[in-house]
Coordinates of C-alpha atoms in Angstrom, one line a residue:
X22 CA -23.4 -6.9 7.2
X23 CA -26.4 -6.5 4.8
X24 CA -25.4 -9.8 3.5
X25 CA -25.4 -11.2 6.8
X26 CA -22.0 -11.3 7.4
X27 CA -22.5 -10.5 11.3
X28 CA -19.4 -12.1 12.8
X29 CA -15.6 -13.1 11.6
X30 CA -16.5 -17.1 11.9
X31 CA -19.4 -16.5 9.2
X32 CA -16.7 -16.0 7.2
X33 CA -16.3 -19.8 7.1
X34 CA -18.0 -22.7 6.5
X35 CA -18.1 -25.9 8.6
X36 CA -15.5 -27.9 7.1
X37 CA -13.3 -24.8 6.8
X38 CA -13.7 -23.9 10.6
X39 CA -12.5 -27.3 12.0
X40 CA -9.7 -28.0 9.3
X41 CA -8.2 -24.0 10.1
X42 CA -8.7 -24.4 14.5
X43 CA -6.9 -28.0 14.1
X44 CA -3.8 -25.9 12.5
X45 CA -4.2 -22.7 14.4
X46 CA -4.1 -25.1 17.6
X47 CA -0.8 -27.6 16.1
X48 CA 0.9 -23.8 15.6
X49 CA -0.2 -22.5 18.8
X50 CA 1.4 -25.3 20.7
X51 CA 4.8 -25.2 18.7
X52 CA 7.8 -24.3 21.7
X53 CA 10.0 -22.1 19.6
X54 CA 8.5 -19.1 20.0
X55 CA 10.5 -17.4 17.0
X56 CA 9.0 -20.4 14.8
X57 CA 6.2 -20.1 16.3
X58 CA 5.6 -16.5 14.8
X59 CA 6.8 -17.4 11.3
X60 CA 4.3 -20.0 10.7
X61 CA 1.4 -17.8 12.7
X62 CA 2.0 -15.0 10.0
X63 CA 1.8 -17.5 7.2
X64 CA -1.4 -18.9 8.7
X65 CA -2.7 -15.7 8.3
X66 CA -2.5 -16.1 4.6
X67 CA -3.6 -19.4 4.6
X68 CA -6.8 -17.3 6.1
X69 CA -6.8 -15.6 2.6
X70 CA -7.8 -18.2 0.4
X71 CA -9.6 -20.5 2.3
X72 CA -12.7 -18.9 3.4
X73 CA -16.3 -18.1 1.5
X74 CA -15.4 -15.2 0.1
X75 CA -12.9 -16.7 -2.4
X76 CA -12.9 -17.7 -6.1
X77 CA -11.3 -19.0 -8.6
X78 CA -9.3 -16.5 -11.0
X79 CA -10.5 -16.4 -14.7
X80 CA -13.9 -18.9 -15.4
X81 CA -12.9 -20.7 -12.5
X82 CA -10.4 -22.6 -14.8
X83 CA -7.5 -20.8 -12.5
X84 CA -6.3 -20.8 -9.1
X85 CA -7.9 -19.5 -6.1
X86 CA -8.4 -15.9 -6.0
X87 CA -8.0 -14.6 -2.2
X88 CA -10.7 -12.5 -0.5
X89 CA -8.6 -9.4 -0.8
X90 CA -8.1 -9.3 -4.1
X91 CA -10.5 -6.3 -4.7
X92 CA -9.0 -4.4 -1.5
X93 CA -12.9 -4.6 -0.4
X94 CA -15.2 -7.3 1.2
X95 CA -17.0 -8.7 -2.0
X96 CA -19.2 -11.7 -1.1
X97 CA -19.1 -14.3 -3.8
X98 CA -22.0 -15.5 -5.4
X99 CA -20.3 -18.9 -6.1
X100 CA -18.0 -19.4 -3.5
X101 CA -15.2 -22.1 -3.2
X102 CA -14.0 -24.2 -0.7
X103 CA -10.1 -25.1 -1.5
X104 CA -8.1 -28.1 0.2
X105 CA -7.0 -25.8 3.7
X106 CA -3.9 -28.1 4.1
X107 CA -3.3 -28.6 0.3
X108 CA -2.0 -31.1 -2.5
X109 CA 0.7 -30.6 -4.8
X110 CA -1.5 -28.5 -7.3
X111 CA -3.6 -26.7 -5.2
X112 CA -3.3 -23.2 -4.6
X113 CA -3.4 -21.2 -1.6
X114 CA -2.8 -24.0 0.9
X115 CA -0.9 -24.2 4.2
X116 CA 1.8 -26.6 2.4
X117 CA 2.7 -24.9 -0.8
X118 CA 2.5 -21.1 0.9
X119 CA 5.1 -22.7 3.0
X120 CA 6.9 -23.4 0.2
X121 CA 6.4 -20.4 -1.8
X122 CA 6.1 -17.9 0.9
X123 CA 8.5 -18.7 3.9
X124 CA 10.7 -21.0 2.9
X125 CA 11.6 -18.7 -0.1
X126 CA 11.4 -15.8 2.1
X127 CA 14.5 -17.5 3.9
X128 CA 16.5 -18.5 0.8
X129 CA 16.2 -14.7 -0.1
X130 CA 17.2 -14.1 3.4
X131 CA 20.7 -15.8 3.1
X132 CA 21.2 -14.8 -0.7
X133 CA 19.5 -11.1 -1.6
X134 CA 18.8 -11.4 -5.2
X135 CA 17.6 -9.1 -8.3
X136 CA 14.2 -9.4 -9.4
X137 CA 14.7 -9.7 -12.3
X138 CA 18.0 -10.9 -13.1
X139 CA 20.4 -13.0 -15.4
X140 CA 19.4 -16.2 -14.6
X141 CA 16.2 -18.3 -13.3
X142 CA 17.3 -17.9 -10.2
X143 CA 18.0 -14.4 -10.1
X144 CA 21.6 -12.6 -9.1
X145 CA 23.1 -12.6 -6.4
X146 CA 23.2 -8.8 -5.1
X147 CA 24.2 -8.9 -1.6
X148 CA 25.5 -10.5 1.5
X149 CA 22.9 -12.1 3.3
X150 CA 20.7 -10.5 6.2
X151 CA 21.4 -10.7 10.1
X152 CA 17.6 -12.4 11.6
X153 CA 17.3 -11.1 15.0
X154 CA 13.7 -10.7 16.1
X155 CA 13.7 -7.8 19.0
X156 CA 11.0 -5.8 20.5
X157 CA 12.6 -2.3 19.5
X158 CA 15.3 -1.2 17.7
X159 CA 18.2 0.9 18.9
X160 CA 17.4 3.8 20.0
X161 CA 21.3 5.4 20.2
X162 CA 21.6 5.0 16.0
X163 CA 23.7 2.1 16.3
X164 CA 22.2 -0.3 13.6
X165 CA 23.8 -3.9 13.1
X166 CA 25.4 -4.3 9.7
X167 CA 23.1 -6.1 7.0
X168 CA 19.7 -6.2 9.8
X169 CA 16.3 -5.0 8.8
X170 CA 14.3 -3.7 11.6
X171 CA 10.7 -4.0 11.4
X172 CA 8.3 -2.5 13.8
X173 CA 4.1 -2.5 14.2
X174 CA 3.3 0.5 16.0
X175 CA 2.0 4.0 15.7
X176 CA 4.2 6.0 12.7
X177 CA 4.2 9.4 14.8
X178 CA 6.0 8.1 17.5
X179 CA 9.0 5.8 16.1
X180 CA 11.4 6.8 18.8
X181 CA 14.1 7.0 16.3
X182 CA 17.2 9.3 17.3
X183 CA 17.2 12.9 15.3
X184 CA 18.8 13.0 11.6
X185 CA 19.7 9.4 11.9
X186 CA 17.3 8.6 9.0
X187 CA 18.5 9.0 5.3
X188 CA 15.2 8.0 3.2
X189 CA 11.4 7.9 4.7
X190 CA 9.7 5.5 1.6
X191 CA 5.9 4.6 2.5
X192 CA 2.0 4.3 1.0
X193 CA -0.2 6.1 3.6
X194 CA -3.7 5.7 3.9
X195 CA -6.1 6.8 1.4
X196 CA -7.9 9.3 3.2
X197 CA -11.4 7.5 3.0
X198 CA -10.6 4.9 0.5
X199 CA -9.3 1.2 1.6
X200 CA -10.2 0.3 5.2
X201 CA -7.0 -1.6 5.7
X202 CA -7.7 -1.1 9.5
X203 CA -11.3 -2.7 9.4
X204 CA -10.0 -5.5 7.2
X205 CA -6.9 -5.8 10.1
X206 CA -9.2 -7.8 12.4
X207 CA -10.5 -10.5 9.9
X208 CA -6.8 -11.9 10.7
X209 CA -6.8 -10.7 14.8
X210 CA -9.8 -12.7 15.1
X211 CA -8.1 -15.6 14.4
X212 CA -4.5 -14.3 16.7
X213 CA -6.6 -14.1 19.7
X214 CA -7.1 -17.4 19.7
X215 CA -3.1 -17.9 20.2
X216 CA -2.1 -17.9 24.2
X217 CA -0.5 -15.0 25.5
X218 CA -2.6 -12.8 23.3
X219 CA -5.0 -11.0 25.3
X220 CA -8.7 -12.5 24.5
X221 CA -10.7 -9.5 25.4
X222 CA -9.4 -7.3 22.8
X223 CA -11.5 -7.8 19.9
X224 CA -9.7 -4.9 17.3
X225 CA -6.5 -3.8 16.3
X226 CA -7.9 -0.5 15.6
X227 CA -7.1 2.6 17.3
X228 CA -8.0 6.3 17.7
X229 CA -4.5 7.6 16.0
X230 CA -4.6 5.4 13.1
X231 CA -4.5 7.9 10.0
X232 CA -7.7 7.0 8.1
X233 CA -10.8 9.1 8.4
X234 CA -13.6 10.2 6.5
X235 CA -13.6 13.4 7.9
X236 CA -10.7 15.8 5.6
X237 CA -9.4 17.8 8.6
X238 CA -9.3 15.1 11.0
X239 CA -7.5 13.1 8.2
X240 CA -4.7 15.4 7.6
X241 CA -4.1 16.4 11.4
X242 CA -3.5 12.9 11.8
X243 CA -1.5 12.2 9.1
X244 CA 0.6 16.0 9.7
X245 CA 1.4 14.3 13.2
X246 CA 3.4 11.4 11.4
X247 CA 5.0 13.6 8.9
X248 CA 6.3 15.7 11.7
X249 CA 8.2 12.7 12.9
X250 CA 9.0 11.7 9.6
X251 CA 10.7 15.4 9.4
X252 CA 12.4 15.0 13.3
X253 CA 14.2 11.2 12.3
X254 CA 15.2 12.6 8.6
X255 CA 18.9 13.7 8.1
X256 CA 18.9 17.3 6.5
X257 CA 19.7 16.2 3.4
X258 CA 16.9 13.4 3.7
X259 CA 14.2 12.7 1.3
X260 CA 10.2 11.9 2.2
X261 CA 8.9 9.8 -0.6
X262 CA 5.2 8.2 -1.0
X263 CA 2.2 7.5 -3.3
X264 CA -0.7 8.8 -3.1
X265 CA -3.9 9.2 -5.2
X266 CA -7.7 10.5 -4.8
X267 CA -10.5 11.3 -7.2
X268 CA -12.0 14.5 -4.9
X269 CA -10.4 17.6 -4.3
X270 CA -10.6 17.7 -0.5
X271 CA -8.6 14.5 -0.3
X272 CA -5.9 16.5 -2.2
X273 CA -6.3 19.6 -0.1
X274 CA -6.0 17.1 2.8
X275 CA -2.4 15.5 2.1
X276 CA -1.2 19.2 1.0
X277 CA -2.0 20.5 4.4
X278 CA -0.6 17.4 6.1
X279 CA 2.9 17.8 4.5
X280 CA 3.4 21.9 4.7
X281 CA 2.3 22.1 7.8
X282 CA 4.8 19.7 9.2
X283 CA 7.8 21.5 7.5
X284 CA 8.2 19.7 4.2
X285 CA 7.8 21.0 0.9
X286 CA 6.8 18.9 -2.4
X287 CA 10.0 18.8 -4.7
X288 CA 8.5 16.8 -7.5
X289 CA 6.2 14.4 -8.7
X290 CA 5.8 11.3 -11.1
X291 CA 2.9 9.5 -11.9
X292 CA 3.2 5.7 -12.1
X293 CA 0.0 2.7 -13.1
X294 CA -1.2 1.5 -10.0
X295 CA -2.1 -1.8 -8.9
X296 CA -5.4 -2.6 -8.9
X297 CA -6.9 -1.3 -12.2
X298 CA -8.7 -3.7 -13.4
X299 CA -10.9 -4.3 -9.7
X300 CA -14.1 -3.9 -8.8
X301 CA -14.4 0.0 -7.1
X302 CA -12.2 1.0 -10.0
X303 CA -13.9 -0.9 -13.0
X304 CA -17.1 0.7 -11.6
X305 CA -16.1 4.0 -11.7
X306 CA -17.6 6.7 -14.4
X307 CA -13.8 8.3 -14.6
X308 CA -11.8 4.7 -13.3
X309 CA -8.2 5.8 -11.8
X310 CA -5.3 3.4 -13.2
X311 CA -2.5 6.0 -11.8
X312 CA -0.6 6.4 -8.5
X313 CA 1.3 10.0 -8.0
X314 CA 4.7 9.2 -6.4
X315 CA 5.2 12.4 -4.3
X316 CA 8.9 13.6 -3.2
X317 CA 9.6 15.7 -0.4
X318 CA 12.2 17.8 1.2
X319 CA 12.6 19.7 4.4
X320 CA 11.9 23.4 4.0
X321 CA 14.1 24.7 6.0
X322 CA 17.4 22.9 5.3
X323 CA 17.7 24.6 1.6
X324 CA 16.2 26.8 -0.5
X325 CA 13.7 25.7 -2.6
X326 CA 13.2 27.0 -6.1
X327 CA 9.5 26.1 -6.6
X328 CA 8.0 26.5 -10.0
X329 CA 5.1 28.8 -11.4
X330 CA 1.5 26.9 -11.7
X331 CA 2.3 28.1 -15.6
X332 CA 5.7 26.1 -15.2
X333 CA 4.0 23.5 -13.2
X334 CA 1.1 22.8 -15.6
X335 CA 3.3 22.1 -18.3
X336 CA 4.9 19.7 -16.5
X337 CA 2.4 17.8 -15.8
X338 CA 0.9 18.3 -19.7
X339 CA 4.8 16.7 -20.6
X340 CA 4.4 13.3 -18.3
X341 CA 0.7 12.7 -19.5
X342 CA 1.7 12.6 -23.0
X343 CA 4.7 10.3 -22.1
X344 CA 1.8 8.1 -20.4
X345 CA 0.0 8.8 -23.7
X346 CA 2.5 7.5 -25.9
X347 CA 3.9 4.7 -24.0
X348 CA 0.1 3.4 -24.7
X349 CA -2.2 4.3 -21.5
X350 CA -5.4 5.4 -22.0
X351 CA -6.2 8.3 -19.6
X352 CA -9.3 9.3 -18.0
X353 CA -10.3 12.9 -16.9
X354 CA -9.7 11.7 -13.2
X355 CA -6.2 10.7 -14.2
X356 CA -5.4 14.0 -15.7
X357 CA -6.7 15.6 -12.3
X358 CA -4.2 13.7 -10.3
X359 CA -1.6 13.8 -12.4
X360 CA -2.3 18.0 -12.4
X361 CA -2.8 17.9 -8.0
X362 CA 0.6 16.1 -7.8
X363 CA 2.8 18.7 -9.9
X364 CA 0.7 21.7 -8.8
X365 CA 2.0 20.7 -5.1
X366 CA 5.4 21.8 -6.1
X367 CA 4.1 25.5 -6.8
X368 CA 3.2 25.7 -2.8
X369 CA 5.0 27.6 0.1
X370 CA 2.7 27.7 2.7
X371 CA -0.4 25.6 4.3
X372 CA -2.8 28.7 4.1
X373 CA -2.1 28.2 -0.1
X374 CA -3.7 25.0 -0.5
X375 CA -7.1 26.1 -0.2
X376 CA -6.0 27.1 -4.0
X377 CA -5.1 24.5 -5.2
X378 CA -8.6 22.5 -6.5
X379 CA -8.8 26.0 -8.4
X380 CA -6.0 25.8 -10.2
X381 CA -6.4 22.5 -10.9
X382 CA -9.8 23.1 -12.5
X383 CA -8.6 26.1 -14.3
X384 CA -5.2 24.0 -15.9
X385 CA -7.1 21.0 -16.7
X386 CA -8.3 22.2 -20.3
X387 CA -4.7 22.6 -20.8
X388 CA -3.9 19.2 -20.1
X389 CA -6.4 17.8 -22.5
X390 CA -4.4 15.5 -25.0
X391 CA -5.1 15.0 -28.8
X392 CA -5.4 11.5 -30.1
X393 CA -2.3 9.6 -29.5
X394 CA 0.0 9.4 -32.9
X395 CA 0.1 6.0 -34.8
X396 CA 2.9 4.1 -33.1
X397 CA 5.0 1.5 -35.1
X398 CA 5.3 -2.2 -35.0
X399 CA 8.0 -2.0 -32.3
X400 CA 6.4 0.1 -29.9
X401 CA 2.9 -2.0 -30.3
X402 CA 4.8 -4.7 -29.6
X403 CA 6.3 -3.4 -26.4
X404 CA 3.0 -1.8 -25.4
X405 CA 0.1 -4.0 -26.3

C-alpha cells in the first residue's frame, strides 16, 4: 500500500481492465456450468501475467514472468503489458494457457503419464481418471475407482470416515512466512464478479486459516488440523509434509503442533526448495535453499524407538555432507534446519520442545562441515 497499491483494480492498467472484464464477462455467460468452472480457473491465471506487476524473465529478452514469481507482491519498476488474449508466441495469454494448461490437463486426464519418461510424450502409467465434479466426497469410505476428489474447505474438519485414509502428503503454512491467504483475494476479486457468487464478500480469508504471526496461536491452529489428520489416518498410516523456518519459535511451533495431536516425528530428509534464487531469499544474510520433508507416525499404534540427540545429530551431520558433496553450498541457516528436523525424532512429549532450540544451538558446531573434497570430472558434470 506504500506504493499506492490501494485497491485490487490498481493492479491494472486501462487497456488491461477492459480486455480481462470482456473475457471475464464471455466466461461468465458460458451455460455449462462444469465448463464454465474450467475456463474461470484458467482465467485466474491468465490474471497472473497480465497485470502491472509483471516482467519479462532474464533482460527482458524472455517470456513474461507472473506476479507471483517471488511468492510476494514486488512492484515493478518497469512493468509490461502482454497481449491479454494472446498470439502464437506470446506467453501467458488466455489462448496458449488454454493450450498448455487445460487442454493438457485433459489429455493427462484420459492417459496418466510419467514425467519423465521414455519418449516425448511421456509413458503411459495408468488408466485414465473418472471426472465427476461433486460438492463432497463420500462420506461412508466408498471411493469410485480411478476418481480424484478435490475439496476447498477448512483442513480440520474433512469429514472423512475414521482409518479410511492410508497417506496424509501436504505443505502447510509457514508460520509467518508467505501470505498465501492475503494473496487469495487478488483472484476473488475478480470471482465476485461471476453471478451466483455472493458480491458482498470481499475475502476468502478466515479466522481458522493456519497462518499467524503469533507462535502459539500458530501451532494451536495448525495442532487442530493434525488432529484430524491423526482421526482419518489408518493405524498404519503415515503424515508427511515440508516445512522450513529460519527462527527457533517457528520450529518450537510445528513441534508442539504435531505431539500434541498424537503424532510423533519418525524421520526427516532435507530436500532444495523452490524458490532459491528469489527476492526474500537472495536478500537474506544466511539465504535458505532447503525444505525439511518431515514424516510422521501415530504414537500410539506402535512403539517408537526414537533416537538419542547424540544419535540424532549425527544424522543430521551424515545428510549435510551428502548435500555437501552432491555440490550445494550450505549456509549456517541450512545447517539449523537441517539439525531442527532430525532433532524432532529425539521427542516424546509436547512439554520437551521447549528444548529443542538448545540442543540445536549446542549440536550445531558439530555440524560444521570442512571444505567439500575435489570432485571429478563426472560428478562436476552432473552437479555444475
Amino acid at each position: 500500500m506504500s506504493y499506492g497499491f490501494t485497491a485490487w483494480r490498481d493492479f491494472f492498467n486501462d487497456r488491461q481492465l477492459l480486455a480481462l472484464g470482456w473475457l471475464h464477462g464471455a466466461i461468465a455467460r458460458i451455460a455449462d456450468p462444469t465448463a464454465r468452472a474450467a475456463l474461470l480457473t484458467l482465467f485466474s491465471g491468465v490474471l497472473e501475467f497480465n497485470n502491472m506487476f509483471a516482467s519479462y524473465k532474464g533482460e527482458g529478452t524472455g517470456a513474461v514472468r507472473h506476479m507471483f514469481s517471488h511468492h510476494i507482491l514486488k512492484p515493478e519498476r518497469t512493468p509490461i503489458e502482454a497481449n491479454v488474449w494472446g498470439t502464437t508466441k506470446s506467453s501467458g495469454s488466455f489462448s496458449n494457457l488454454f493450450r498448455s494448461r487445460l487442454l493438457r490437463a485433459i489429455e493427462y486426464r484420459h492417459a496418466p503419464t510419467e514425467v519423465n519418461g521414455k519418449s516425448d510424450k511421456g509413458k503411459v502409467c495408468a488408466p485414465a481418471f473418472s471426472g465427476e465434479v461433486a460438492p463432497a466426497w463420500p462420506t461412508d469410505g466408498r471411493f469410485s475407482q480411478r476418481a480424484i476428489y478435490l475439496s476447498c474447505d477448512d483442513s480440520a474438519s474433512t469429514g472423512l470416515p475414521d482409518r479410511s485414509i492410508d497417506l496424509v502428503v501436504t505443505d502447510p503454512p509457514f508460520f509467518d512466512n508467505v501470505h498465501y491467504s492475503e494473496l487469495a483475494d487478488f483472484f476473488y476479486a475478480w470471482q465476485q464478479l461471476t453471478p451466483g457468487i455472493p458480491g458482498n464478500v470481499t475475502t476468502t480469508r478466515s479466522p481458522s486459516e493456519v497462518q499467524d504471526s503469533d507462535a502459539d496461536s500458530f501451532a494451536a491452529k495448525l495442532r487442530n488440523v493434525f488432529y484430524e489428520c491423526r482421526r482419518i489416518l489408518k493405524d498404519d498410516g503415515l503424515l508427511v509434509f515440508t516445512y522450513h523456518h529460519s527462527r527457533d519459535e517457528g520450529w518450537k511451533a510445528l513441534a508442539d503442533a504435531v505431539l500434541g495431536s498424537g503424532f510423533a516425528v519418525v524421520n526427516s530428509q532435507p530436500v532444495k526448495a523452490e524458490m532459491s534464487v528469489a527476492t526474500p531469499k537472495s536478500q537474506a544474510k544466511e539465504p535458505i535453499q532447503l525444505d525439511i520433508i518431515i514424516v510422521c507416525r501415530k504414537q500410539s499404534t506402535a512403539e517408537i524407538e526414537r533416537p538419542t540427540i547424540k544419535q540424532a545429530t549425527e544424522a543430521a551431520k551424515a545428510k549435510l555432507r551428502r548435500l555437501q558433496a552432491a555440490g550445494f553450498s550450505l549456509s549456517r541457516n541450512d545447517h539449523r534446519i537441517v539439525l531442527h528436523g532430525q532433532l524432532l525424532t529425539t521427542l516424546h512429549l509436547p512439554e520437551e520442545t521447549d528444548h529443542i532450540a538448545t540442543n540445536v544451538d549446542t549440536g550445531l558446531e558439530i555440524t560444521e562441515l570442512d571444505p567439500p573434497v575435489s570432485r571429478n570430472s563426472r560428478q562436476i558434470l552432473m552437479f555444475d
